[in-house]
């Protein structure tokens, strides 16, 4: 079915992005974080269990194992993760610079809400949800997901319900 609200592209399509499914507004950009940095992020995450928390949800950061079962580590604001935070920040900046060439509504200022690493073990999940809501989340315009490792499957994809899209994790 054709998208009734096609996105007007005022400039050339993104150079390093690929739209996963036409009209979905879900894009992939391969090889964004160098493999050695991905390995370092995983190593450091595993070496610091005291900094990890059970996956929290929503603005109040509540726990609900029926919605989200992960281990999370917020890297932003931690002195010992400052280098990793900067890697994420620079990767987003490079992506935004390219997106701004294609989508003019991404030209305004953005509020960076920080970064976290989430680990999913087999059988763990984040149930269907919308990355938005009231208060600060209501202004969310862009969500970025980096995969730090490959997940060969079966299973393990990030699913986008309404776009009918599954993305296989590849770093």
PDB file of C-alpha atoms in Angstrom:
ATOM      1  CA  UNK A   1       0.000   0.000   0.000  1.00  0.00           C
ATOM      2  CA  UNK A   2       1.330   3.442  -0.898  1.00  0.00           C
ATOM      3  CA  UNK A   3       2.144   5.860   1.878  1.00  0.00           C
ATOM      4  CA  UNK A   4      -0.611   8.532   1.843  1.00  0.00           C
ATOM      5  CA  UNK A   5       1.819  11.072   3.302  1.00  0.00           C
ATOM      6  CA  UNK A   6       4.991  10.790   1.215  1.00  0.00           C
ATOM      7  CA  UNK A   7       7.998  12.618   2.568  1.00  0.00           C
ATOM      8  CA  UNK A   8       9.125  15.436   0.320  1.00  0.00           C
ATOM      9  CA  UNK A   9      12.831  15.276  -0.308  1.00  0.00           C
ATOM     10  CA  UNK A  10      14.105  18.697  -1.255  1.00  0.00           C
ATOM     11  CA  UNK A  11      17.657  17.560  -1.917  1.00  0.00           C
ATOM     12  CA  UNK A  12      19.334  14.342  -2.987  1.00  0.00           C
ATOM     13  CA  UNK A  13      18.689  11.151  -0.978  1.00  0.00           C
ATOM     14  CA  UNK A  14      21.058  10.452   1.914  1.00  0.00           C
ATOM     15  CA  UNK A  15      24.456   9.180   0.775  1.00  0.00           C
ATOM     16  CA  UNK A  16      25.161   6.645   3.499  1.00  0.00           C
ATOM     17  CA  UNK A  17      21.623   5.877   4.703  1.00  0.00           C
ATOM     18  CA  UNK A  18      19.246   3.318   3.266  1.00  0.00           C
ATOM     19  CA  UNK A  19      15.519   3.435   3.959  1.00  0.00           C
ATOM     20  CA  UNK A  20      14.633  -0.041   5.227  1.00  0.00           C
ATOM     21  CA  UNK A  21      11.188   0.060   3.631  1.00  0.00           C
ATOM     22  CA  UNK A  22       9.931   2.862   1.378  1.00  0.00           C
ATOM     23  CA  UNK A  23       7.845   5.379   3.298  1.00  0.00           C
ATOM     24  CA  UNK A  24       8.722   3.883   6.707  1.00  0.00           C
ATOM     25  CA  UNK A  25      11.111   6.676   7.751  1.00  0.00           C
ATOM     26  CA  UNK A  26      13.297   3.926   9.248  1.00  0.00           C
ATOM     27  CA  UNK A  27      16.851   4.232   7.985  1.00  0.00           C
ATOM     28  CA  UNK A  28      19.989   2.151   8.329  1.00  0.00           C
ATOM     29  CA  UNK A  29      23.494   3.531   8.203  1.00  0.00           C
ATOM     30  CA  UNK A  30      26.021   0.686   8.261  1.00  0.00           C
ATOM     31  CA  UNK A  31      29.428   0.810   9.918  1.00  0.00           C
ATOM     32  CA  UNK A  32      28.650   3.925  11.938  1.00  0.00           C
ATOM     33  CA  UNK A  33      30.719   2.959  14.978  1.00  0.00           C
ATOM     34  CA  UNK A  34      34.103   1.304  14.310  1.00  0.00           C
ATOM     35  CA  UNK A  35      34.275  -2.362  15.383  1.00  0.00           C
ATOM     36  CA  UNK A  36      37.040  -1.739  17.934  1.00  0.00           C
ATOM     37  CA  UNK A  37      34.846   0.844  19.696  1.00  0.00           C
ATOM     38  CA  UNK A  38      31.888  -1.575  19.683  1.00  0.00           C
ATOM     39  CA  UNK A  39      34.107  -4.215  21.293  1.00  0.00           C
ATOM     40  CA  UNK A  40      35.338  -1.713  23.894  1.00  0.00           C
ATOM     41  CA  UNK A  41      31.779  -0.660  24.756  1.00  0.00           C
ATOM     42  CA  UNK A  42      30.737  -4.288  25.280  1.00  0.00           C
ATOM     43  CA  UNK A  43      33.893  -5.045  27.293  1.00  0.00           C
ATOM     44  CA  UNK A  44      33.370  -2.045  29.551  1.00  0.00           C
ATOM     45  CA  UNK A  45      29.655  -2.771  29.988  1.00  0.00           C
ATOM     46  CA  UNK A  46      30.402  -6.342  31.089  1.00  0.00           C
ATOM     47  CA  UNK A  47      33.227  -5.171  33.380  1.00  0.00           C
ATOM     48  CA  UNK A  48      30.927  -2.782  35.272  1.00  0.00           C
ATOM     49  CA  UNK A  49      27.879  -4.692  36.551  1.00  0.00           C
ATOM     50  CA  UNK A  50      27.565  -2.239  39.462  1.00  0.00           C
ATOM     51  CA  UNK A  51      26.721   0.523  36.953  1.00  0.00           C
ATOM     52  CA  UNK A  52      23.993  -1.533  35.273  1.00  0.00           C
ATOM     53  CA  UNK A  53      20.292  -1.404  36.076  1.00  0.00           C
ATOM     54  CA  UNK A  54      17.315  -3.508  35.114  1.00  0.00           C
ATOM     55  CA  UNK A  55      15.632  -1.954  32.084  1.00  0.00           C
ATOM     56  CA  UNK A  56      13.546   1.037  33.074  1.00  0.00           C
ATOM     57  CA  UNK A  57      10.665   2.509  31.112  1.00  0.00           C
ATOM     58  CA  UNK A  58       8.941   5.844  30.650  1.00  0.00           C
ATOM     59  CA  UNK A  59       9.599   9.243  32.101  1.00  0.00           C
ATOM     60  CA  UNK A  60       9.442   7.976  35.676  1.00  0.00           C
ATOM     61  CA  UNK A  61      11.966   5.234  34.855  1.00  0.00           C
ATOM     62  CA  UNK A  62       9.729   2.550  36.335  1.00  0.00           C
ATOM     63  CA  UNK A  63      10.377  -1.184  36.311  1.00  0.00           C
ATOM     64  CA  UNK A  64       7.949  -3.513  34.546  1.00  0.00           C
ATOM     65  CA  UNK A  65       9.337  -6.903  33.500  1.00  0.00           C
ATOM     66  CA  UNK A  66       6.242  -7.503  31.353  1.00  0.00           C
ATOM     67  CA  UNK A  67       7.259  -4.562  29.158  1.00  0.00           C
ATOM     68  CA  UNK A  68      11.064  -4.526  29.257  1.00  0.00           C
ATOM     69  CA  UNK A  69      13.621  -7.136  30.276  1.00  0.00           C
ATOM     70  CA  UNK A  70      17.138  -5.860  29.670  1.00  0.00           C
ATOM     71  CA  UNK A  71      20.181  -4.661  31.537  1.00  0.00           C
ATOM     72  CA  UNK A  72      20.907  -0.985  30.873  1.00  0.00           C
ATOM     73  CA  UNK A  73      23.817   1.309  31.566  1.00  0.00           C
ATOM     74  CA  UNK A  74      23.465   5.064  31.107  1.00  0.00           C
ATOM     75  CA  UNK A  75      26.819   6.311  29.820  1.00  0.00           C
ATOM     76  CA  UNK A  76      25.992  10.026  29.603  1.00  0.00           C
ATOM     77  CA  UNK A  77      27.025  12.017  32.650  1.00  0.00           C
ATOM     78  CA  UNK A  78      29.557   9.414  33.860  1.00  0.00           C
ATOM     79  CA  UNK A  79      33.155  10.579  33.891  1.00  0.00           C
ATOM     80  CA  UNK A  80      34.488   7.058  33.262  1.00  0.00           C
ATOM     81  CA  UNK A  81      32.291   6.770  30.134  1.00  0.00           C
ATOM     82  CA  UNK A  82      32.997  10.242  28.734  1.00  0.00           C
ATOM     83  CA  UNK A  83      34.959   8.888  25.762  1.00  0.00           C
ATOM     84  CA  UNK A  84      32.106   6.519  24.847  1.00  0.00           C
ATOM     85  CA  UNK A  85      29.550   9.315  25.251  1.00  0.00           C
ATOM     86  CA  UNK A  86      31.610  11.396  22.815  1.00  0.00           C
ATOM     87  CA  UNK A  87      31.683   8.547  20.265  1.00  0.00           C
ATOM     88  CA  UNK A  88      27.879   8.374  20.365  1.00  0.00           C
ATOM     89  CA  UNK A  89      27.579  12.171  20.193  1.00  0.00           C
ATOM     90  CA  UNK A  90      29.901  12.430  17.178  1.00  0.00           C
ATOM     91  CA  UNK A  91      28.104   9.592  15.373  1.00  0.00           C
ATOM     92  CA  UNK A  92      24.747  11.329  15.857  1.00  0.00           C
ATOM     93  CA  UNK A  93      26.261  14.624  14.716  1.00  0.00           C
ATOM     94  CA  UNK A  94      27.607  13.099  11.511  1.00  0.00           C
ATOM     95  CA  UNK A  95      24.255  11.438  10.818  1.00  0.00           C
ATOM     96  CA  UNK A  96      22.326  14.658  11.473  1.00  0.00           C
ATOM     97  CA  UNK A  97      24.593  16.604   9.138  1.00  0.00           C
ATOM     98  CA  UNK A  98      23.662  14.210   6.360  1.00  0.00           C
ATOM     99  CA  UNK A  99      19.968  14.046   7.267  1.00  0.00           C
ATOM    100  CA  UNK A 100      19.742  17.843   7.212  1.00  0.00           C
ATOM    101  CA  UNK A 101      20.748  17.807   3.544  1.00  0.00           C
ATOM    102  CA  UNK A 102      17.742  15.639   2.729  1.00  0.00           C
ATOM    103  CA  UNK A 103      15.104  16.518   5.321  1.00  0.00           C
ATOM    104  CA  UNK A 104      14.913  20.261   5.960  1.00  0.00           C
ATOM    105  CA  UNK A 105      12.839  19.859   9.125  1.00  0.00           C
ATOM    106  CA  UNK A 106      15.964  18.467  10.852  1.00  0.00           C
ATOM    107  CA  UNK A 107      17.709  21.838  10.619  1.00  0.00           C
ATOM    108  CA  UNK A 108      16.586  23.191  13.994  1.00  0.00           C
ATOM    109  CA  UNK A 109      18.361  22.838  17.324  1.00  0.00           C
ATOM    110  CA  UNK A 110      18.140  19.495  19.078  1.00  0.00           C
ATOM    111  CA  UNK A 111      18.173  18.454  22.694  1.00  0.00           C
ATOM    112  CA  UNK A 112      20.490  15.526  23.227  1.00  0.00           C
ATOM    113  CA  UNK A 113      18.902  13.354  25.934  1.00  0.00           C
ATOM    114  CA  UNK A 114      22.017  11.221  26.403  1.00  0.00           C
ATOM    115  CA  UNK A 115      22.938   7.640  25.622  1.00  0.00           C
ATOM    116  CA  UNK A 116      22.638   4.243  27.208  1.00  0.00           C
ATOM    117  CA  UNK A 117      23.758   0.737  26.377  1.00  0.00           C
ATOM    118  CA  UNK A 118      21.156  -2.008  26.631  1.00  0.00           C
ATOM    119  CA  UNK A 119      21.997  -5.707  26.761  1.00  0.00           C
ATOM    120  CA  UNK A 120      19.401  -8.236  25.680  1.00  0.00           C
ATOM    121  CA  UNK A 121      20.009 -11.872  26.597  1.00  0.00           C
ATOM    122  CA  UNK A 122      18.106 -14.615  24.720  1.00  0.00           C
ATOM    123  CA  UNK A 123      14.463 -14.391  25.763  1.00  0.00           C
ATOM    124  CA  UNK A 124      14.730 -10.755  26.880  1.00  0.00           C
ATOM    125  CA  UNK A 125      12.814  -8.013  25.128  1.00  0.00           C
ATOM    126  CA  UNK A 126      11.340  -4.548  25.027  1.00  0.00           C
ATOM    127  CA  UNK A 127       7.632  -4.930  24.280  1.00  0.00           C
ATOM    128  CA  UNK A 128       5.790  -2.784  21.734  1.00  0.00           C
ATOM    129  CA  UNK A 129       5.993   0.855  22.724  1.00  0.00           C
ATOM    130  CA  UNK A 130       6.137   4.351  21.300  1.00  0.00           C
ATOM    131  CA  UNK A 131       9.233   6.482  21.831  1.00  0.00           C
ATOM    132  CA  UNK A 132       7.241   9.537  22.786  1.00  0.00           C
ATOM    133  CA  UNK A 133       4.707  10.690  25.317  1.00  0.00           C
ATOM    134  CA  UNK A 134       4.070  13.719  27.432  1.00  0.00           C
ATOM    135  CA  UNK A 135       6.519  16.239  28.863  1.00  0.00           C
ATOM    136  CA  UNK A 136      10.072  16.020  27.463  1.00  0.00           C
ATOM    137  CA  UNK A 137       9.368  12.848  25.478  1.00  0.00           C
ATOM    138  CA  UNK A 138       6.592  14.587  23.522  1.00  0.00           C
ATOM    139  CA  UNK A 139       9.210  16.559  21.622  1.00  0.00           C
ATOM    140  CA  UNK A 140      11.255  13.530  20.579  1.00  0.00           C
ATOM    141  CA  UNK A 141      11.873  13.717  16.843  1.00  0.00           C
ATOM    142  CA  UNK A 142      14.594  11.181  16.284  1.00  0.00           C
ATOM    143  CA  UNK A 143      15.645   7.917  17.881  1.00  0.00           C
ATOM    144  CA  UNK A 144      18.982   6.286  17.129  1.00  0.00           C
ATOM    145  CA  UNK A 145      19.767   2.614  17.723  1.00  0.00           C
ATOM    146  CA  UNK A 146      23.283   1.255  17.328  1.00  0.00           C
ATOM    147  CA  UNK A 147      23.905  -2.478  17.363  1.00  0.00           C
ATOM    148  CA  UNK A 148      27.245  -3.244  19.013  1.00  0.00           C
ATOM    149  CA  UNK A 149      27.231  -6.872  17.876  1.00  0.00           C
ATOM    150  CA  UNK A 150      25.585  -9.096  15.264  1.00  0.00           C
ATOM    151  CA  UNK A 151      22.618 -11.292  16.186  1.00  0.00           C
ATOM    152  CA  UNK A 152      22.360 -14.068  13.581  1.00  0.00           C
ATOM    153  CA  UNK A 153      18.872 -15.274  14.595  1.00  0.00           C
ATOM    154  CA  UNK A 154      16.382 -16.698  14.417  1.00  0.00           C
ATOM    155  CA  UNK A 155      14.844 -13.918  16.465  1.00  0.00           C
ATOM    156  CA  UNK A 156      16.571 -10.899  17.930  1.00  0.00           C
ATOM    157  CA  UNK A 157      15.317  -8.338  15.429  1.00  0.00           C
ATOM    158  CA  UNK A 158      14.063  -4.889  16.314  1.00  0.00           C
ATOM    159  CA  UNK A 159      10.462  -4.851  15.139  1.00  0.00           C
ATOM    160  CA  UNK A 160       8.490  -1.799  14.080  1.00  0.00           C
ATOM    161  CA  UNK A 161       4.859  -2.860  14.338  1.00  0.00           C
ATOM    162  CA  UNK A 162       3.045  -0.247  12.285  1.00  0.00           C
ATOM    163  CA  UNK A 163       5.645  -0.140   9.527  1.00  0.00           C
ATOM    164  CA  UNK A 164       5.756  -3.964   9.352  1.00  0.00           C
ATOM    165  CA  UNK A 165       9.561  -3.854   9.508  1.00  0.00           C
ATOM    166  CA  UNK A 166      12.095  -6.089  11.253  1.00  0.00           C
ATOM    167  CA  UNK A 167      15.726  -4.987  11.484  1.00  0.00           C
ATOM    168  CA  UNK A 168      18.379  -7.636  12.108  1.00  0.00           C
ATOM    169  CA  UNK A 169      21.097  -6.383  14.507  1.00  0.00           C
ATOM    170  CA  UNK A 170      24.395  -5.936  12.676  1.00  0.00           C
ATOM    171  CA  UNK A 171      27.152  -3.790  14.037  1.00  0.00           C
TER     172      UNK A 171
END
